[in-house]
Short mmCIF file of C-alpha atoms and ligand atoms in Angstrom, two decimals:
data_model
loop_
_atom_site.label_atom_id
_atom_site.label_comp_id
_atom_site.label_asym_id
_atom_site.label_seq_id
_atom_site.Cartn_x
_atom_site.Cartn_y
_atom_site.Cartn_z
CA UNK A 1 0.00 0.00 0.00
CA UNK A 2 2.64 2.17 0.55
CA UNK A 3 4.37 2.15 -3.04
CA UNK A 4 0.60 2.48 -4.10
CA UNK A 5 -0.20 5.88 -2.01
CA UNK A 6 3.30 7.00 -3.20
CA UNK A 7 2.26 6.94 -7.05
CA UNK A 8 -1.09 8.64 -6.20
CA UNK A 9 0.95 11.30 -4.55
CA UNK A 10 3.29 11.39 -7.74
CA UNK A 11 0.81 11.54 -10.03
CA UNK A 12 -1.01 13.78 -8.19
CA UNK A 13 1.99 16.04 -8.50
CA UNK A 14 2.13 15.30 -11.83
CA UNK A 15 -1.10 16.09 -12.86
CA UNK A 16 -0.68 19.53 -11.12
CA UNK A 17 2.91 20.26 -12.91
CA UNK A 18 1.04 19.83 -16.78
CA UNK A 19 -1.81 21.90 -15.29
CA UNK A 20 -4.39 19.10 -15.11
CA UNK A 21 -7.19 18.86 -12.26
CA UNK A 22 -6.74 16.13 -10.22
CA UNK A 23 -10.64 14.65 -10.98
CA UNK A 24 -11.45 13.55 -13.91
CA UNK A 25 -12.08 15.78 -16.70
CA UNK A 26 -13.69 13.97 -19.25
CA UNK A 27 -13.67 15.09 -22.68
CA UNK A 28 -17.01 16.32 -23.80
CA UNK A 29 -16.35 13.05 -25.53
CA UNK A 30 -17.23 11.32 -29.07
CA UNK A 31 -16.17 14.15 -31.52
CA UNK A 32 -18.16 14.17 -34.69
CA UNK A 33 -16.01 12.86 -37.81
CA UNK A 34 -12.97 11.33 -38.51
CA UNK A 35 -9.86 11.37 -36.49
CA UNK A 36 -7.15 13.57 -37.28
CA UNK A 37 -4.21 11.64 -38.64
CA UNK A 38 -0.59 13.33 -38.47
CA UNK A 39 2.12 12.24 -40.07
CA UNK A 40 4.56 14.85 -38.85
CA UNK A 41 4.70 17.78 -36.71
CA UNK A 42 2.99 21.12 -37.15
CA UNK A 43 6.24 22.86 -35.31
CA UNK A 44 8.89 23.04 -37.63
CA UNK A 45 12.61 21.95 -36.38
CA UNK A 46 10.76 20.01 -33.87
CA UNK A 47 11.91 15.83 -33.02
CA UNK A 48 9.11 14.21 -31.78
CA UNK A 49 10.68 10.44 -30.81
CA UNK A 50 8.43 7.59 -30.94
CA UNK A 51 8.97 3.96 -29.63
CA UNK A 52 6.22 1.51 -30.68
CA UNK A 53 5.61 -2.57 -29.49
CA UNK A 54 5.77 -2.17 -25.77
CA UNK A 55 5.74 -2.10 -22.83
CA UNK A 56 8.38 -4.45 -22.74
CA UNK A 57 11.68 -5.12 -21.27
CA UNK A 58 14.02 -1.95 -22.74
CA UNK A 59 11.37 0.48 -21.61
CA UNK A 60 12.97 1.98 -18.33
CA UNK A 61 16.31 2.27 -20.06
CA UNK A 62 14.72 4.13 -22.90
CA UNK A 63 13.22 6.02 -20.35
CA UNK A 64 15.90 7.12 -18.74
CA UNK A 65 18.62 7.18 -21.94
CA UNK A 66 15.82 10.51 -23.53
CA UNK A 67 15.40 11.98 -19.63
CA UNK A 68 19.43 12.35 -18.83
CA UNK A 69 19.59 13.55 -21.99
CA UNK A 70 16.64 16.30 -21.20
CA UNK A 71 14.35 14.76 -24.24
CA UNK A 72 10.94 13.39 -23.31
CA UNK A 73 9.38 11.11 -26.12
CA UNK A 74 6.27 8.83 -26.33
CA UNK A 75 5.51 5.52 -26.53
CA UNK A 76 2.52 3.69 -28.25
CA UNK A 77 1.74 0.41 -26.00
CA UNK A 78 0.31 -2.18 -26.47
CA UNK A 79 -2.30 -4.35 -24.41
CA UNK A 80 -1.36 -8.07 -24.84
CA UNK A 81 1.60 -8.24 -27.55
CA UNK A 82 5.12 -9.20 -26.22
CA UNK A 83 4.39 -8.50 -22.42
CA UNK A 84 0.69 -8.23 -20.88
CA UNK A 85 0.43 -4.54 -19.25
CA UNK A 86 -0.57 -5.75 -16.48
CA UNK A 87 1.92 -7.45 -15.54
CA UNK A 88 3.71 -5.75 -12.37
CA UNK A 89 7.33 -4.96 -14.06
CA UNK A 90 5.64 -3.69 -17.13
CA UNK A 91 3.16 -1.72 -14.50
CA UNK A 92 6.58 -0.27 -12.90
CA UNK A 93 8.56 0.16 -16.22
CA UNK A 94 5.36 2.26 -17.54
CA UNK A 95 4.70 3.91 -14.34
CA UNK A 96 8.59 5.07 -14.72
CA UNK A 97 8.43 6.32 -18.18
CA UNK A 98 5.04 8.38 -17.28
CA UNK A 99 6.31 10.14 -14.31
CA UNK A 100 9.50 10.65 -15.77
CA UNK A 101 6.70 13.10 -18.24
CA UNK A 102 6.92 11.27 -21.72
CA UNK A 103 3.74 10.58 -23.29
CA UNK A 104 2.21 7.28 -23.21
CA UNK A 105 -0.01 6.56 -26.25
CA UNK A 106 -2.44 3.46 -27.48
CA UNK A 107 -0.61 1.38 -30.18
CA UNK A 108 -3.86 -0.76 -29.88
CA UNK A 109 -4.27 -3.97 -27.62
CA UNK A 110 -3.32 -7.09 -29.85
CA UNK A 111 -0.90 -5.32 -32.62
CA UNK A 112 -3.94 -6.52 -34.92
CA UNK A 113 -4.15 -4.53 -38.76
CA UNK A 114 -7.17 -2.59 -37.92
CA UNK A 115 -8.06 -2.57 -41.42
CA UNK A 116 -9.37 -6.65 -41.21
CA UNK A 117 -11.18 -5.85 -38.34
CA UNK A 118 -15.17 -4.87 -38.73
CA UNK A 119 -16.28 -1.56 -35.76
CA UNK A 120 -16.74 -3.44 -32.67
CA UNK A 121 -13.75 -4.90 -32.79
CA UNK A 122 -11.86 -1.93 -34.08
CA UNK A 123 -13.55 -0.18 -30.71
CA UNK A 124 -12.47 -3.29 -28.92
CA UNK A 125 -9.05 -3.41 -29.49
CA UNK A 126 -9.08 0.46 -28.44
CA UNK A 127 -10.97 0.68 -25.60
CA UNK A 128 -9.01 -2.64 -23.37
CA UNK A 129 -5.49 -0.94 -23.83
CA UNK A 130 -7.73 3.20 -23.00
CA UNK A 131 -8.77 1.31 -20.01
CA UNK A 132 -5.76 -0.46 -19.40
CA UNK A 133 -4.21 2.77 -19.18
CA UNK A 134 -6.57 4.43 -17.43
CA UNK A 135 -6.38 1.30 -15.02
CA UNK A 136 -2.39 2.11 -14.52
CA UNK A 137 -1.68 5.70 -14.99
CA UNK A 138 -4.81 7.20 -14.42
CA UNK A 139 -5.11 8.99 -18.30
CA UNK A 140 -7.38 8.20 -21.61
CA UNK A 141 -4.85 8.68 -24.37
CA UNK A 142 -5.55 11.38 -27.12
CA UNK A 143 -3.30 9.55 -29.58
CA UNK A 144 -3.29 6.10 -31.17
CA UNK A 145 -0.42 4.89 -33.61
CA UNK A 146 -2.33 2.26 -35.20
CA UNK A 147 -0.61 -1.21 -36.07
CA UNK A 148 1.61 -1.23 -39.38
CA UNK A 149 0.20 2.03 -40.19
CA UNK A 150 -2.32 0.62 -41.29
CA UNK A 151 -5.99 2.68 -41.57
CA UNK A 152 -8.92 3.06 -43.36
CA UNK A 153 -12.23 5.44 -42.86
CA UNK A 154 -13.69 2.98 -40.97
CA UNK A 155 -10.63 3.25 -38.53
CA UNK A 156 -10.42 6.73 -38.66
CA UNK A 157 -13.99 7.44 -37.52
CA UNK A 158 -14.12 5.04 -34.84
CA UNK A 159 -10.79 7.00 -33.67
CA UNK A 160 -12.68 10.06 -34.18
CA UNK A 161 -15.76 8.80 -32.22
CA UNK A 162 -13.40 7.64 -29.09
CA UNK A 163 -11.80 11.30 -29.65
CA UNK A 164 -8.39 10.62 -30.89
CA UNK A 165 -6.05 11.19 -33.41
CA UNK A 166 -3.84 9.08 -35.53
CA UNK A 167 -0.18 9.20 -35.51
CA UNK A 168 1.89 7.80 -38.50
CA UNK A 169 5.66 8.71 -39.01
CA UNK A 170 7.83 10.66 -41.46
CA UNK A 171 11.07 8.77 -40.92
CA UNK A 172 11.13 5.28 -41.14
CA UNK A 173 14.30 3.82 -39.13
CA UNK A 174 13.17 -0.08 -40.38
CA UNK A 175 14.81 -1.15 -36.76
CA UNK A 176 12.07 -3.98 -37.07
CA UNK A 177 13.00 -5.11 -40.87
CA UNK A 178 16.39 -6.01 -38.82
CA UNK A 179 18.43 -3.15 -39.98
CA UNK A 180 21.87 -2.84 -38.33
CA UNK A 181 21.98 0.50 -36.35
CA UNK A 182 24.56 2.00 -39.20
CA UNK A 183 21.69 1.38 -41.09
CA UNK A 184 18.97 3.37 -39.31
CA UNK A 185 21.69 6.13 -38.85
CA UNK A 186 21.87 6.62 -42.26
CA UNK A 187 18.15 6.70 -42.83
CA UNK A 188 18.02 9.45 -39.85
CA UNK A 189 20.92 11.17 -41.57
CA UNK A 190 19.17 11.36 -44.79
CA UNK A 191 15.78 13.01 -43.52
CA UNK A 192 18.84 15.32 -41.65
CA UNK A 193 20.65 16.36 -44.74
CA UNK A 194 17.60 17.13 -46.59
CA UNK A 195 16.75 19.39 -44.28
CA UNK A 196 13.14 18.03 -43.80
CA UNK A 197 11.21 20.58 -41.66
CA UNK A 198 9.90 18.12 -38.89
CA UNK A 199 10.68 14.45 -37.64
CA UNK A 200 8.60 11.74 -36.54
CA UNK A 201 10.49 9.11 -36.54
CA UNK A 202 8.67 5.39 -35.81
CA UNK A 203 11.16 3.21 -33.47
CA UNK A 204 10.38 0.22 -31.78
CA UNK A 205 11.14 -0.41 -27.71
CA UNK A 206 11.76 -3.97 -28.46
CA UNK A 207 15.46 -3.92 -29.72
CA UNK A 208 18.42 -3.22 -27.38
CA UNK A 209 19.88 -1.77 -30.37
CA UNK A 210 17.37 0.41 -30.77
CA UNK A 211 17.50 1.72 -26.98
CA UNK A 212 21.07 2.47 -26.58
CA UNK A 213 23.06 2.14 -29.49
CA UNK A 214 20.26 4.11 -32.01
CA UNK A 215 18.65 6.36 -29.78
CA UNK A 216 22.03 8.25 -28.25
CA UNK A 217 22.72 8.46 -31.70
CA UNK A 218 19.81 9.99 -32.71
CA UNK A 219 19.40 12.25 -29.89
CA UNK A 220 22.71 13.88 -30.50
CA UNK A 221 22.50 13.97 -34.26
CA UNK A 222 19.08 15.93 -33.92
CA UNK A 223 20.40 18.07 -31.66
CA UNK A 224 23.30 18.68 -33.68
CA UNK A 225 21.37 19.71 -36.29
CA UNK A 226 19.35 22.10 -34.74
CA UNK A 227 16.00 20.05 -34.18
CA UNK A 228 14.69 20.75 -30.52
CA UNK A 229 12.54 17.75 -29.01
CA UNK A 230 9.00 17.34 -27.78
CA UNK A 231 6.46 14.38 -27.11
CA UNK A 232 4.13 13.98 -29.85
CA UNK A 233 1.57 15.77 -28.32
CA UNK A 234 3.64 18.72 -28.09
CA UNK A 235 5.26 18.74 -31.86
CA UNK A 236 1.61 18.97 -32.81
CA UNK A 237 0.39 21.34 -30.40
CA UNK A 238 -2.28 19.18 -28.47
CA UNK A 239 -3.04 17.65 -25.48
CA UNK A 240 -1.77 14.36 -24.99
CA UNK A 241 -4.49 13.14 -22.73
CA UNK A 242 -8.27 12.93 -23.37
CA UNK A 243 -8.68 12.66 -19.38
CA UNK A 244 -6.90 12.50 -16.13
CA UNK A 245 -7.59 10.85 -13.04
CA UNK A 246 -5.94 8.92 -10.11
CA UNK A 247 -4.59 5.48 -11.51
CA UNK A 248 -6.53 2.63 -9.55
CA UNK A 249 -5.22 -0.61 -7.05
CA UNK A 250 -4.46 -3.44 -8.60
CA UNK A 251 -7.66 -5.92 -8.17
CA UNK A 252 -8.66 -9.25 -10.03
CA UNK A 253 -8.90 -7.70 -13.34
CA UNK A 254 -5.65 -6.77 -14.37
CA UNK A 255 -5.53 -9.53 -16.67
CA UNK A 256 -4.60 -10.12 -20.26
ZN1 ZN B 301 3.71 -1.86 -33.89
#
């Protein structure tokens, strides 16, 4: 109980540092129309870093490789894909990366291609990893990566109805086609030298390579070239939660 009442107090804090009320404040909900779907940022020389396919076991270190270096990026989880999220590592690990203040966002509860899928279970494989999160950290995410990219109107309005947007990517680093990191570099270094305004790159939490060989990497090659770095929500200039409230004990149904 203790470690429990000392997250409510952190969040608490939390909530009060980004300016959020600690009850909920529920979105007047179920926007009309079809989600918004970004595939870069609206700042320009803005790095929004994404990390997709988790929680899993390289979280915390990501976590903590973007905070020393003063970068806070996002993550699109997952439900039930490599790890459940319930499970009480994965709870810490995400717990971590939250109050450390990056941006935790749905990737969607099975990793499933949306576009198969007919509108309940598009809303189903939303809503268990929304209330898995809301379970855990206490938020409704206002931003779903959806698996492989892959979307179609029917997708987009039942984002829309459950008032989120879609994030794609403008720089693909292919870390799950099983480039080497030299690889990805150069793929970063391209978008670099071209001088593209904005990048959103998609990375994946799931490769050691990815979380400290890649990332440092990236971080300083950014910075180098003059891109500054913000969660997702921030490189496109809205919220990154739909609603805030105190995360909940852990009871019987924090199950996959
Ligand atoms: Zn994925």
């Amino acid at each position: 109980m203790k470690g429990s009442s000392f997250l409510v107090a952190s969040l608490s804090i939390l909530l009060c540092a980004v300016g959020a009320q600690p009850a909920t404040v529920a979105l007047k909900g179920h926007r009309a129309g079809p989600a918004t779907i970004f595939t870069g940022c609206v700042v320009n020389k803005m790095a929004a870093l994404t990390f997709d396919d988790g929680p899993n076991i390289y979280e915390a270190g990501i976590s903590d490789v973007l905070t020393a270096h003063g970068v806070r990026g996002t993550f699109f989880v997952n439900g039930d894909l490599y790890n459940c999220i319930y499970d009480k590592q994965i709870v810490k690990n995400l717990r971590h990366s939250f109050l450390a203040g990056h941006q935790i966002g749905s990737h969607t509860w099975a990793h499933l291609d949306l576009t198969t899928l007919n509108e309940t279970q598009i809303h189903s494989e939303m809503s268990r990893t929304e209330l898995a999160l809301q379970k855990i950290l206490g938020v409704t995410p206002a931003f779903m990566r959806p698996p492989f990219g892959s979307y179609n109107d029917l997708v987009r309005n039942v984002s829309g109805t459950r008032g989120q947007s879609l994030v794609i990517w403008n720089v693909d680093t292919r870390d799950w086609a099983g480039l080497t990191v030299a690889e990805s570099e150069a793929i970063y270094q391209t978008a670099i030298d071209a001088k593209q305004d904005t990048i959103l790159p998609l990375m994946h939490e799931t490769f050691n390579t990815t979380a400290f060989e890649l990332l440092p990497w990236a971080i300083k090659a950014l910075k180098a070239a003059g891109y500054r770095f913000g969660t997702v929500a921030e490189c496109v200039g809205q919220r990154p939660y739909q609603a805030f409230n105190l995360p909940r004990i852990r009871d019987r149904t924090w199950t996959c």
